[in-house]
Tab-separated table of C-alpha atoms in Angstrom:
chain	number	residue	atom	x	y	z
A	111	ALA	CA	-13.416	72.078	-31.827
A	112	SER	CA	-11.957	73.960	-34.768
A	113	VAL	CA	-8.427	73.394	-33.410
A	114	ILE	CA	-9.074	69.654	-33.152
A	115	GLU	CA	-10.410	69.522	-36.711
A	116	ARG	CA	-7.339	71.375	-38.061
A	117	ARG	CA	-5.000	68.904	-36.259
A	118	LYS	CA	-6.875	65.943	-37.680
A	119	SER	CA	-6.625	67.296	-41.223
A	120	MET	CA	-2.887	68.052	-40.825
A	121	THR	CA	-2.234	64.510	-39.528
A	122	THR	CA	-4.180	62.958	-42.387
A	123	THR	CA	-2.395	65.110	-44.989
A	124	THR	CA	1.019	64.306	-43.533
A	125	SER	CA	0.277	60.613	-43.443
A	126	HIS	CA	-0.947	60.618	-47.028
A	127	SER	CA	2.095	62.554	-48.298
A	128	PHE	CA	4.519	60.243	-46.432
A	129	LEU	CA	2.795	57.146	-47.844
A	130	ALA	CA	2.928	58.642	-51.383
A	131	ARG	CA	6.686	59.318	-51.121
A	132	LEU	CA	7.270	55.817	-49.765
A	133	LEU	CA	5.465	54.151	-52.639
A	134	SER	CA	7.029	56.393	-55.318
A	135	SER	CA	10.608	55.678	-54.212
A	136	PRO	CA	11.945	52.552	-56.029
A	137	SER	CA	14.612	51.876	-53.409
A	138	ARG	CA	12.046	51.851	-50.594
A	139	SER	CA	9.245	49.960	-52.301
A	140	LEU	CA	9.338	47.315	-49.587
A	141	PRO	CA	10.527	47.549	-46.004
A	142	ARG	CA	13.598	45.560	-45.112
A	143	SER	CA	13.036	42.217	-43.414
A	144	SER	CA	14.476	41.597	-40.004
A	145	SER	CA	17.191	39.444	-41.555
A	146	THR	CA	18.458	42.214	-43.874
A	147	ARG	CA	17.874	45.163	-41.593
A	148	ARG	CA	21.092	46.802	-40.463
A	149	PRO	CA	21.371	46.382	-36.676
A	150	LEU	CA	21.609	49.511	-34.590
A	151	SER	CA	24.686	50.070	-32.525
A	152	HIS	CA	22.934	49.596	-29.174
A	153	GLN	CA	21.548	46.245	-30.371
A	154	ASN	CA	25.074	44.893	-30.656
A	155	ARG	CA	25.676	45.362	-26.955
A	156	ILE	CA	24.712	43.168	-24.010
A	157	HIS	CA	22.180	45.153	-22.031
A	158	PHE	CA	22.725	45.965	-18.376
A	159	GLY	CA	21.676	42.977	-16.233
A	160	GLU	CA	21.249	40.713	-19.268
A	161	THR	CA	22.868	37.283	-19.379
A	162	ARG	CA	24.972	36.120	-22.300
A	163	ALA	CA	22.404	33.421	-23.030
A	164	ALA	CA	19.619	35.991	-23.281
A	165	ALA	CA	21.794	38.202	-25.501
A	166	ALA	CA	22.585	35.214	-27.665
A	167	ARG	CA	18.899	34.657	-28.232
A	168	ARG	CA	18.767	38.245	-29.646
A	169	GLY	CA	21.589	37.397	-32.043
A	170	VAL	CA	24.127	39.659	-30.361
A	171	VAL	CA	26.809	37.321	-29.009
A	172	ALA	CA	29.235	35.843	-31.500
A	173	SER	CA	28.718	32.273	-32.570
A	174	SER	CA	31.948	31.227	-30.873
A	175	SER	CA	30.621	32.519	-27.538
A	176	ILE	CA	27.320	30.706	-28.042
A	177	ALA	CA	29.137	27.487	-28.862
A	178	SER	CA	31.300	27.961	-25.807
A	179	ASP	CA	28.246	28.392	-23.559
A	180	SER	CA	26.438	25.371	-24.995
A	181	THR	CA	29.581	23.264	-24.716
A	182	THR	CA	30.023	24.281	-21.094
A	183	SER	CA	26.367	23.478	-20.345
A	184	SER	CA	26.561	20.052	-21.987
A	185	THR	CA	29.839	19.349	-20.189
A	186	ARG	CA	28.243	20.169	-16.857
A	187	GLU	CA	25.302	17.886	-17.643
A	188	GLU	CA	27.671	15.070	-18.600
A	189	GLN	CA	29.625	15.560	-15.375
A	190	HIS	CA	26.382	15.499	-13.350
A	191	VAL	CA	25.235	12.285	-15.067
A	192	SER	CA	28.624	10.623	-14.598
A	193	GLU	CA	28.697	11.592	-10.896
A	194	LYS	CA	25.183	10.182	-10.453
A	195	GLN	CA	26.122	6.928	-12.193
A	196	LYS	CA	29.282	6.671	-10.099
A	197	CYS	CA	27.281	7.173	-6.896
A	198	ILE	CA	24.749	4.543	-7.967
A	199	GLN	CA	27.502	2.034	-8.670
A	200	GLN	CA	29.251	2.647	-5.352
A	201	ASN	CA	26.117	2.377	-3.171
A	202	PHE	CA	24.155	-0.133	-5.235
A	203	ILE	CA	22.483	-2.852	-3.165
A	204	LYS	CA	21.211	-5.763	-5.200
A	205	GLY	CA	17.532	-6.657	-4.748
A	206	ARG	CA	16.149	-10.041	-3.708
A	207	GLY	CA	13.915	-10.592	-6.702
A	208	LEU	CA	10.151	-10.925	-6.777
A	209	ASP	CA	9.682	-13.892	-4.381
A	210	ILE	CA	7.018	-15.489	-6.566
A	211	ASP	CA	8.537	-18.955	-6.934
A	212	VAL	CA	8.116	-21.872	-4.542
A	213	ARG	CA	11.157	-23.880	-3.454
A	214	PRO	CA	10.000	-26.875	-1.374
A	215	GLU	CA	13.493	-28.367	-1.271
A	216	SER	CA	14.862	-25.307	0.574
A	217	TYR	CA	11.810	-24.398	2.688
A	218	GLU	CA	13.266	-25.608	6.002
A	219	ASP	CA	16.574	-23.782	5.468
A	220	GLU	CA	14.858	-20.532	4.502
A	221	LEU	CA	12.554	-20.690	7.540
A	222	ARG	CA	15.487	-21.387	9.856
A	223	GLU	CA	17.302	-18.346	8.479
A	224	LYS	CA	14.245	-16.129	9.071
A	225	ILE	CA	13.940	-17.329	12.669
A	226	SER	CA	17.627	-16.596	13.340
A	227	ARG	CA	17.201	-13.097	11.932
A	228	ALA	CA	14.139	-12.502	14.120
A	229	LYS	CA	15.995	-13.663	17.246
A	230	SER	CA	18.900	-11.311	16.517
A	231	TYR	CA	16.621	-8.280	16.989
A	232	PHE	CA	15.944	-9.223	20.623
A	233	LEU	CA	19.538	-9.402	21.858
A	234	LYS	CA	19.324	-5.960	23.498
A	235	SER	CA	15.757	-6.074	24.757
A	236	VAL	CA	14.802	-9.456	26.166
A	237	PHE	CA	16.098	-12.970	26.620
A	238	LEU	CA	14.402	-15.286	24.169
A	239	PRO	CA	13.986	-19.011	24.815
A	240	ASP	CA	16.201	-21.489	23.037
A	241	GLU	CA	15.296	-22.285	19.485
A	242	ASP	CA	13.917	-25.680	20.481
A	243	LYS	CA	11.465	-23.892	22.813
A	244	ILE	CA	10.280	-21.358	20.249
A	245	GLU	CA	6.870	-22.372	18.952
A	246	ILE	CA	7.100	-22.677	15.195
A	247	PHE	CA	4.019	-22.787	12.994
A	248	LYS	CA	4.992	-23.695	9.454
A	249	SER	CA	3.020	-23.257	6.291
A	250	LYS	CA	1.723	-26.696	5.330
A	251	GLN	CA	1.237	-25.650	1.710
A	252	ILE	CA	4.904	-25.514	0.794
A	253	GLU	CA	4.083	-26.643	-2.751
A	254	GLY	CA	2.049	-23.467	-3.248
A	255	GLY	CA	-1.568	-22.369	-3.014
A	256	PHE	CA	-1.226	-20.379	0.219
A	257	ARG	CA	-1.682	-16.738	-0.874
A	258	MET	CA	-5.297	-15.606	-0.618
A	259	ARG	CA	-4.767	-12.200	-2.215
A	260	ALA	CA	-2.446	-10.716	-4.832
A	261	VAL	CA	-2.027	-7.627	-7.020
A	262	PHE	CA	-0.805	-7.701	-10.629
A	263	ARG	CA	0.015	-4.980	-13.090
A	264	VAL	CA	-1.450	-5.436	-16.590
A	265	HIS	CA	0.913	-5.154	-19.546
A	266	LEU	CA	-1.028	-4.266	-22.698
A	267	ASP	CA	1.185	-5.741	-25.419
A	268	GLY	CA	-0.083	-4.852	-28.869
A	269	PRO	CA	-3.770	-4.794	-29.859
A	270	ILE	CA	-4.709	-8.088	-28.186
A	271	ASP	CA	-2.598	-9.240	-25.218
A	272	ALA	CA	-3.193	-8.236	-21.606
A	273	ARG	CA	-0.501	-10.052	-19.640
A	274	TYR	CA	-0.121	-10.119	-15.860
A	275	SER	CA	3.102	-8.556	-14.647
A	276	MET	CA	4.941	-7.356	-11.563
A	277	VAL	CA	7.707	-4.803	-11.091
A	278	GLU	CA	10.971	-6.254	-9.840
A	279	VAL	CA	13.406	-3.985	-8.011
A	280	LEU	CA	16.829	-4.998	-9.252
A	281	GLY	CA	18.572	-2.869	-6.634
A	282	THR	CA	18.641	0.415	-4.759
A	283	SER	CA	21.153	3.174	-4.158
A	284	VAL	CA	21.279	6.413	-2.180
A	285	LEU	CA	21.960	9.489	-4.298
A	286	PRO	CA	23.992	12.498	-3.027
A	287	SER	CA	20.703	14.375	-2.605
A	288	GLY	CA	19.505	11.704	-0.162
A	289	LYS	CA	16.869	10.319	-2.510
A	290	ILE	CA	16.551	6.573	-3.036
A	291	TYR	CA	17.240	5.415	-6.584
A	292	LYS	CA	15.573	2.145	-7.609
A	293	GLU	CA	16.464	0.184	-10.693
A	294	LYS	CA	13.374	-1.720	-11.868
A	295	LYS	CA	12.178	-4.006	-14.596
A	296	THR	CA	8.832	-5.527	-15.583
A	297	VAL	CA	8.446	-9.280	-15.174
A	298	PHE	CA	5.613	-11.157	-16.874
A	299	ILE	CA	3.650	-13.525	-14.610
A	300	ASP	CA	2.329	-16.416	-16.683
A	301	ALA	CA	2.063	-18.728	-13.659
A	302	PHE	CA	1.607	-17.917	-9.970
A	303	PRO	CA	2.077	-21.080	-7.880
A	304	MET	CA	1.843	-19.153	-4.587
A	305	GLY	CA	-1.767	-18.191	-5.330
A	306	SER	CA	-4.707	-20.052	-3.819
A	307	ASP	CA	-6.477	-22.708	-5.853
A	308	ALA	CA	-9.350	-20.320	-6.571
A	309	MET	CA	-6.961	-17.578	-7.693
A	310	ARG	CA	-4.965	-19.797	-10.024
A	311	GLU	CA	-8.180	-21.124	-11.522
A	312	ALA	CA	-9.645	-17.661	-12.126
A	313	MET	CA	-6.544	-15.913	-13.495
A	314	PRO	CA	-6.517	-17.415	-17.053
A	315	SER	CA	-10.242	-16.850	-17.500
A	316	VAL	CA	-9.988	-13.206	-16.422
A	317	ARG	CA	-7.190	-12.601	-18.908
A	318	SER	CA	-8.948	-14.305	-21.829
A	319	LEU	CA	-12.244	-12.452	-21.257
A	320	VAL	CA	-10.455	-9.099	-20.965
A	321	GLU	CA	-8.595	-9.708	-24.217
A	322	GLN	CA	-11.856	-10.515	-26.014
A	323	ASP	CA	-13.388	-7.099	-25.217
A	324	ASP	CA	-10.871	-4.398	-26.042
A	325	ALA	CA	-13.365	-1.523	-26.132
A	326	ASN	CA	-14.887	-2.020	-22.673
A	327	LEU	CA	-12.770	-4.319	-20.482
A	328	ARG	CA	-9.222	-4.013	-21.823
A	329	ARG	CA	-8.995	-0.329	-22.732
A	330	ARG	CA	-6.766	1.585	-20.256
A	331	LEU	CA	-6.768	-1.295	-17.756
A	332	PHE	CA	-3.561	-1.132	-15.705
A	333	GLN	CA	-4.038	-3.370	-12.631
A	334	VAL	CA	-5.952	-6.477	-11.517
A	335	GLU	CA	-6.337	-7.535	-7.871
A	336	PHE	CA	-7.536	-10.913	-6.601
A	337	LEU	CA	-9.117	-11.527	-3.189
A	338	THR	CA	-10.072	-15.146	-2.496
A	339	ALA	CA	-11.337	-17.311	0.357
A	340	THR	CA	-11.345	-21.024	1.130
A	341	SER	CA	-15.144	-20.915	0.691
A	342	GLY	CA	-14.675	-20.378	-3.069
A	343	ASP	CA	-15.515	-16.668	-3.075
A	344	VAL	CA	-13.424	-14.596	-5.483
A	345	VAL	CA	-13.410	-10.819	-5.957
A	346	VAL	CA	-11.621	-9.542	-9.059
A	347	THR	CA	-10.854	-5.816	-8.901
A	348	MET	CA	-9.988	-4.147	-12.227
A	349	CYS	CA	-8.365	-0.694	-12.080
A	350	TYR	CA	-8.548	1.764	-14.967
A	351	HIS	CA	-7.130	5.092	-16.121
A	352	ARG	CA	-10.531	6.191	-17.429
A	353	LYS	CA	-14.129	6.638	-16.352
A	354	LEU	CA	-16.335	3.560	-16.223
A	355	ASP	CA	-19.623	3.969	-18.059
A	356	ASP	CA	-22.760	1.883	-18.553
A	357	GLU	CA	-21.090	-0.065	-21.347
A	358	TRP	CA	-18.402	-1.181	-18.901
A	359	MET	CA	-21.053	-2.276	-16.392
A	360	LYS	CA	-22.804	-4.333	-19.050
A	361	ALA	CA	-19.525	-5.950	-20.119
A	362	ALA	CA	-18.573	-6.653	-16.472
A	363	GLU	CA	-21.936	-8.326	-15.820
A	364	GLU	CA	-21.441	-10.548	-18.850
A	365	MET	CA	-17.886	-11.302	-17.708
A	366	ARG	CA	-19.064	-12.327	-14.243
A	367	GLU	CA	-21.778	-14.555	-15.712
A	368	GLU	CA	-19.246	-16.259	-17.981
A	369	MET	CA	-16.721	-16.686	-15.131
A	370	ASN	CA	-19.290	-18.409	-12.919
A	371	ARG	CA	-20.390	-20.585	-15.858
A	372	ARG	CA	-16.801	-21.712	-16.479
A	373	HIS	CA	-16.082	-22.256	-12.767
A	374	PRO	CA	-19.282	-23.415	-11.017
A	375	GLU	CA	-17.356	-24.180	-7.807
A	376	LEU	CA	-16.427	-20.472	-7.485
A	377	ASN	CA	-18.507	-17.419	-6.634
A	378	VAL	CA	-16.899	-14.652	-8.691
A	379	SER	CA	-17.628	-10.944	-8.292
A	380	ILE	CA	-16.228	-8.087	-10.397
A	381	ILE	CA	-15.303	-4.613	-9.142
A	382	GLY	CA	-14.198	-1.743	-11.336
A	383	ARG	CA	-12.153	1.117	-9.922
A	384	ALA	CA	-11.145	4.426	-11.464
A	385	ASN	CA	-10.384	7.873	-10.108
A	386	ARG	CA	-12.990	8.480	-7.369
A	387	MET	CA	-15.164	5.775	-8.868
A	388	LYS	CA	-16.149	2.254	-7.811
A	389	LYS	CA	-18.518	-0.090	-9.656
A	390	VAL	CA	-19.562	-3.388	-8.046
A	391	VAL	CA	-20.956	-6.367	-9.944
A	392	GLY	CA	-21.836	-8.950	-7.297
A	393	ASP	CA	-20.292	-8.660	-3.817
A	394	ALA	CA	-17.552	-6.359	-2.533
A	395	PHE	CA	-16.325	-9.002	-0.060
A	396	VAL	CA	-15.467	-12.665	0.377
A	397	THR	CA	-16.588	-14.868	3.247
A	398	GLU	CA	-13.891	-16.918	4.970
A	399	ASN	CA	-14.822	-20.007	7.000
A	400	VAL	CA	-12.370	-20.765	9.824
A	401	HIS	CA	-12.546	-24.192	11.483
A	402	LEU	CA	-11.420	-23.726	15.074
A	403	ASP	CA	-11.768	-26.216	17.966
A	404	GLY	CA	-14.746	-27.981	16.458
A	405	GLU	CA	-16.644	-24.833	15.450
A	406	VAL	CA	-16.808	-22.765	12.275
A	407	LEU	CA	-16.210	-19.031	12.516
A	408	LYS	CA	-17.306	-16.839	9.613
A	409	TYR	CA	-15.475	-13.686	8.570
A	410	LYS	CA	-16.503	-11.153	5.959
A	411	GLN	CA	-13.345	-9.744	4.382
A	412	LEU	CA	-13.867	-6.507	2.467
A	413	GLU	CA	-12.263	-5.686	-0.856
A	414	GLY	CA	-9.637	-2.992	-0.458
A	415	GLN	CA	-9.179	-3.658	3.272
A	416	PHE	CA	-6.637	-5.758	5.152
A	417	ALA	CA	-7.222	-9.506	5.200
A	418	GLN	CA	-5.016	-12.340	6.440
A	419	PRO	CA	-2.905	-13.460	3.455
A	420	ASN	CA	-2.508	-17.116	4.515
A	421	ALA	CA	-5.720	-18.788	5.725
A	422	GLN	CA	-4.076	-21.902	7.159
A	423	VAL	CA	-1.441	-20.046	9.191
A	424	ALA	CA	-3.993	-17.424	10.284
A	425	THR	CA	-5.991	-20.246	11.901
A	426	GLU	CA	-2.880	-21.315	13.825
A	427	MET	CA	-2.512	-17.756	15.104
A	428	LEU	CA	-6.057	-17.864	16.461
A	429	LYS	CA	-5.294	-21.132	18.244
A	430	PHE	CA	-2.174	-19.625	19.815
A	431	ALA	CA	-4.068	-16.544	21.023
A	432	ARG	CA	-6.819	-18.732	22.484
A	433	SER	CA	-4.317	-20.857	24.384
A	434	CYS	CA	-2.786	-17.694	25.903
A	435	CYS	CA	-6.161	-16.280	26.928
A	436	ASP	CA	-7.411	-19.592	28.265
A	437	SER	CA	-4.847	-19.452	31.071
A	438	SER	CA	-5.590	-15.815	31.925
A	439	SER	CA	-9.383	-15.675	31.592
A	440	SER	CA	-11.875	-15.744	34.438
A	441	SER	CA	-15.581	-15.148	34.955
A	442	ASN	CA	-15.061	-11.518	36.021
A	443	ALA	CA	-12.148	-10.553	33.752
A	444	ASP	CA	-12.558	-8.290	30.748
A	445	PHE	CA	-10.607	-8.125	27.517
A	446	LEU	CA	-9.217	-5.255	25.426
A	447	GLU	CA	-8.027	-5.445	21.827
A	448	LEU	CA	-6.211	-2.623	20.038
A	449	TYR	CA	-5.996	-2.444	16.236
A	450	CYS	CA	-8.819	-4.998	15.913
A	451	GLY	CA	-9.251	-4.642	12.127
A	452	ASN	CA	-12.244	-6.672	10.949
A	453	GLY	CA	-12.452	-8.513	14.280
A	454	HIS	CA	-10.219	-11.457	13.362
A	455	PHE	CA	-9.054	-12.113	16.935
A	456	THR	CA	-12.086	-10.570	18.639
A	457	VAL	CA	-14.494	-13.173	17.270
A	458	ALA	CA	-12.260	-16.052	18.385
A	459	LEU	CA	-11.464	-14.711	21.886
A	460	ALA	CA	-14.805	-13.225	22.967
A	461	PRO	CA	-16.103	-16.448	24.602
A	462	TYR	CA	-13.183	-16.425	27.064
A	463	PHE	CA	-14.113	-13.164	28.828
A	464	ARG	CA	-16.996	-11.397	30.520
A	465	THR	CA	-16.808	-8.278	28.316
A	466	CYS	CA	-14.671	-7.494	25.285
A	467	LEU	CA	-13.729	-4.007	24.132
A	468	SER	CA	-12.244	-3.840	20.625
A	469	THR	CA	-10.906	-0.566	19.244
A	470	GLU	CA	-10.041	0.598	15.753
A	471	ILE	CA	-9.736	3.970	14.018
A	472	SER	CA	-10.899	2.905	10.532
A	473	LYS	CA	-14.661	3.323	10.128
A	474	THR	CA	-14.706	0.713	7.363
A	475	ASN	CA	-12.985	-1.876	9.564
A	476	ILE	CA	-15.291	-1.045	12.463
A	477	ALA	CA	-18.334	-1.734	10.293
A	478	ALA	CA	-16.812	-5.029	9.132
A	479	ALA	CA	-15.915	-6.066	12.706
A	480	ARG	CA	-19.418	-5.354	13.968
A	481	GLU	CA	-20.907	-7.396	11.142
A	482	ASN	CA	-18.550	-10.325	11.829
A	483	ILE	CA	-19.430	-10.214	15.528
A	484	LYS	CA	-23.126	-10.253	14.730
A	485	MET	CA	-22.715	-13.016	12.122
A	486	ASN	CA	-21.066	-15.266	14.740
A	487	GLY	CA	-23.690	-14.605	17.414
A	488	ILE	CA	-21.403	-12.751	19.856
A	489	ILE	CA	-23.212	-10.503	22.346
A	490	ASN	CA	-20.541	-9.524	24.915
A	491	THR	CA	-18.342	-7.421	22.607
A	492	HIS	CA	-18.293	-3.709	21.832
A	493	VAL	CA	-16.350	-2.259	18.886
A	494	VAL	CA	-15.585	1.459	19.231
A	495	ARG	CA	-13.595	4.015	17.263
A	496	LEU	CA	-10.799	4.981	19.626
A	497	SER	CA	-7.062	5.340	19.314
A	498	ALA	CA	-4.810	3.679	21.871
A	499	GLU	CA	-4.277	6.986	23.689
A	500	GLU	CA	-8.012	7.662	23.799
A	501	VAL	CA	-8.662	4.220	25.290
A	502	VAL	CA	-6.608	5.147	28.360
A	503	GLN	CA	-8.454	8.444	28.732
A	504	ALA	CA	-11.814	6.674	28.519
A	505	ILE	CA	-10.877	3.887	30.953
A	506	ASP	CA	-9.469	6.346	33.486
A	507	GLY	CA	-12.483	8.632	33.102
A	508	GLU	CA	-10.335	11.589	32.084
A	509	ARG	CA	-12.478	12.413	29.077
A	510	GLU	CA	-15.968	11.691	27.782
A	511	PHE	CA	-16.406	10.635	24.172
A	512	THR	CA	-19.612	11.294	22.271
A	513	ARG	CA	-19.021	8.244	20.081
A	514	LEU	CA	-19.288	6.005	23.202
A	515	LYS	CA	-22.751	7.157	24.285
A	516	ASN	CA	-24.541	4.588	22.099
A	517	THR	CA	-22.486	1.646	23.400
A	518	GLU	CA	-24.177	1.550	26.834
A	519	LEU	CA	-20.811	0.582	28.227
A	520	ASP	CA	-19.106	2.125	31.247
A	521	LEU	CA	-15.404	1.795	30.466
A	522	THR	CA	-14.433	2.903	33.973
A	523	ALA	CA	-16.164	-0.201	35.373
A	524	LEU	CA	-14.207	-2.657	33.233
A	525	ASN	CA	-11.790	-5.066	34.890
A	526	ILE	CA	-9.364	-5.466	32.007
A	527	LYS	CA	-6.727	-8.095	32.722
A	528	THR	CA	-5.700	-9.124	29.217
A	529	VAL	CA	-4.962	-7.015	26.170
A	530	LEU	CA	-4.175	-8.117	22.616
A	531	VAL	CA	-2.377	-5.849	20.163
A	532	ASP	CA	-1.804	-6.473	16.459
A	533	PRO	CA	-0.201	-3.197	15.275
A	534	PRO	CA	1.025	-2.311	11.772
A	535	ARG	CA	4.662	-2.816	10.774
A	536	ALA	CA	5.693	0.346	12.650
A	537	GLY	CA	4.820	-1.357	15.950
A	538	CYS	CA	3.086	0.150	18.973
A	539	GLY	CA	5.674	2.810	19.668
A	540	PRO	CA	6.870	4.177	23.042
A	541	ASP	CA	3.616	5.833	24.114
A	542	VAL	CA	1.355	2.835	23.512
A	543	SER	CA	3.949	0.452	24.965
A	544	LYS	CA	4.005	2.450	28.191
A	545	MET	CA	0.220	2.346	28.280
A	546	LEU	CA	0.288	-1.469	27.931
A	547	GLN	CA	2.444	-1.804	31.053
A	548	ARG	CA	-0.622	-1.374	33.273
A	549	PHE	CA	-2.233	-4.661	32.152
A	550	ASP	CA	-1.456	-8.085	33.636
A	551	ASN	CA	-1.315	-10.092	30.415
A	552	ILE	CA	-0.338	-8.984	26.911
A	553	VAL	CA	-0.703	-10.969	23.685
A	554	TYR	CA	1.451	-9.151	21.130
A	555	ILE	CA	0.997	-10.136	17.463
A	556	SER	CA	3.632	-8.615	15.179
A	557	CYS	CA	4.325	-8.634	11.457
A	558	ASN	CA	7.738	-7.047	12.083
A	559	ALA	CA	10.087	-8.664	14.598
A	560	GLU	CA	12.350	-5.614	14.604
A	561	THR	CA	9.670	-3.204	15.900
A	562	LEU	CA	8.439	-5.846	18.349
A	563	ALA	CA	11.966	-5.961	19.797
A	564	GLU	CA	11.991	-2.153	20.089
A	565	ASP	CA	8.698	-2.192	22.000
A	566	MET	CA	10.063	-4.944	24.244
A	567	LEU	CA	12.738	-2.530	25.483
A	568	ILE	CA	9.874	-0.860	27.368
A	569	LEU	CA	7.592	-3.832	28.035
A	570	SER	CA	10.380	-6.027	29.437
A	571	LYS	CA	10.741	-3.616	32.356
A	572	THR	CA	7.363	-4.680	33.714
A	573	HIS	CA	6.617	-7.999	31.984
A	574	ASP	CA	8.267	-11.363	31.396
A	575	MET	CA	8.015	-13.127	28.054
A	576	LYS	CA	6.445	-16.496	28.778
A	577	ARG	CA	5.930	-17.673	25.214
A	578	PHE	CA	7.318	-16.743	21.822
A	579	ALA	CA	6.023	-18.079	18.507
A	580	VAL	CA	6.683	-17.560	14.810
A	581	PHE	CA	4.162	-18.029	12.022
A	582	ASP	CA	5.307	-18.464	8.450
A	583	GLN	CA	2.515	-16.571	6.710
A	584	PHE	CA	4.809	-15.662	3.812
A	585	PRO	CA	6.852	-18.704	2.727
A	586	TYR	CA	9.824	-18.050	0.433
A	587	THR	CA	9.943	-14.364	1.421
A	588	PRO	CA	11.923	-12.552	4.178
A	589	HIS	CA	8.726	-11.776	6.136
A	590	LEU	CA	7.864	-13.622	9.336
A	591	GLU	CA	4.932	-13.149	11.699
A	592	CYS	CA	5.728	-13.289	15.429
A	593	ALA	CA	3.721	-13.529	18.628
A	594	ALA	CA	4.690	-13.024	22.261
A	595	TYR	CA	2.791	-13.746	25.442
A	596	LEU	CA	3.827	-11.415	28.280
A	597	VAL	CA	2.906	-11.682	31.957
A	598	LYS	CA	3.411	-8.915	34.480
A	599	LYS	CA	6.311	-9.363	36.873
A	600	LYS	CA	5.541	-9.997	40.515
A	601	SER	CA	6.295	-6.942	42.617
């Protein structure tokens, strides 16, 4: 203890004497700043493993070296930018535009061009009938008013405006890295002639009411979606980059009340969406009435889910499918539909068969399909959650599925003669196409003629194409809906 005390006293005395000498010396009254301090010899060197840039940050490397490094870096960046611009210019493919205008004077020519393009995909897979034998279902609303749903960006211009807009891709190019470069620009949409009558009527009112309430309705709004039906139902979905509180709900309720007061022939509902948030004022669906062969079929189409974009042409597709099934149905034949969605074809075709099995993997679509089946009084149809591969396993009895226990349906006892498929743009693919070869009759609905032709490379080995039809669901755009009726070849 005494040793420790002596060391403490010596340290204190030494510190005090050093501090006294420091303060008494006029030349050392203040310590030198870092800017005036003479650098030590080892500080003038680049340390082992240190880069010149790091040494430059310590103030070691001469200014000429620093300038040289920065010049080299900027030169490399300029070369990289120039190479990128050169690559973009060489591979640039000009875009089509937005396809939002109607051109009645050129409708026939544009449709003829789309049909020729669709036929060209089938040259390797199957012999198509002559063009005069292809069944063509045109859009009767060539003046506009055929699109039942649309999505618009919202351009907040200044403190008041909230203008509808879309992003136009001016062109694309492939960069050396393999990435796709897209040159874009924003286009304001002040008129949308393609939209349905209900949509075009609601759009100005939605914009004006949003602009009147900046704090609740306009603030951080970035997108507006319209879903309409021929019945007059309209769902307006407003998407935000912020949370939606009670004040928003109150404002949305007032907006809906004002919309229905301005447009008594419409039934307007408002939905607000934000990150992991959904607020509904009214209904989250529209009801579509389809007049088919003297009867009216009702479909509930959910907001946020797939719905047929052209009501008139969609009805023609149902008529085509019915005419195909009418020739292949019998009192003891059963029906299978893959990718049934909300039951669009199931509801129309169920009366032609003893039992109908419709499959889908989306739980939301399954719920909608079951409700549409019930709403139309159909009792011979079962909607189950199965993939195409699982359907084969269930029919062949290779595997039992817990989700089928409540259906009271023995899939192994079904006598399925006809199958309808309406796959996404990617098509059925090789595996599903091979599975379809076992059935006598196939009704193939396709939104992409190119993938339909690829699937026909497999299906044409066992089936003949008896009918081929095109449906112009998307006038004045490159898209064309196709349908094929295939019958199994005689052995």
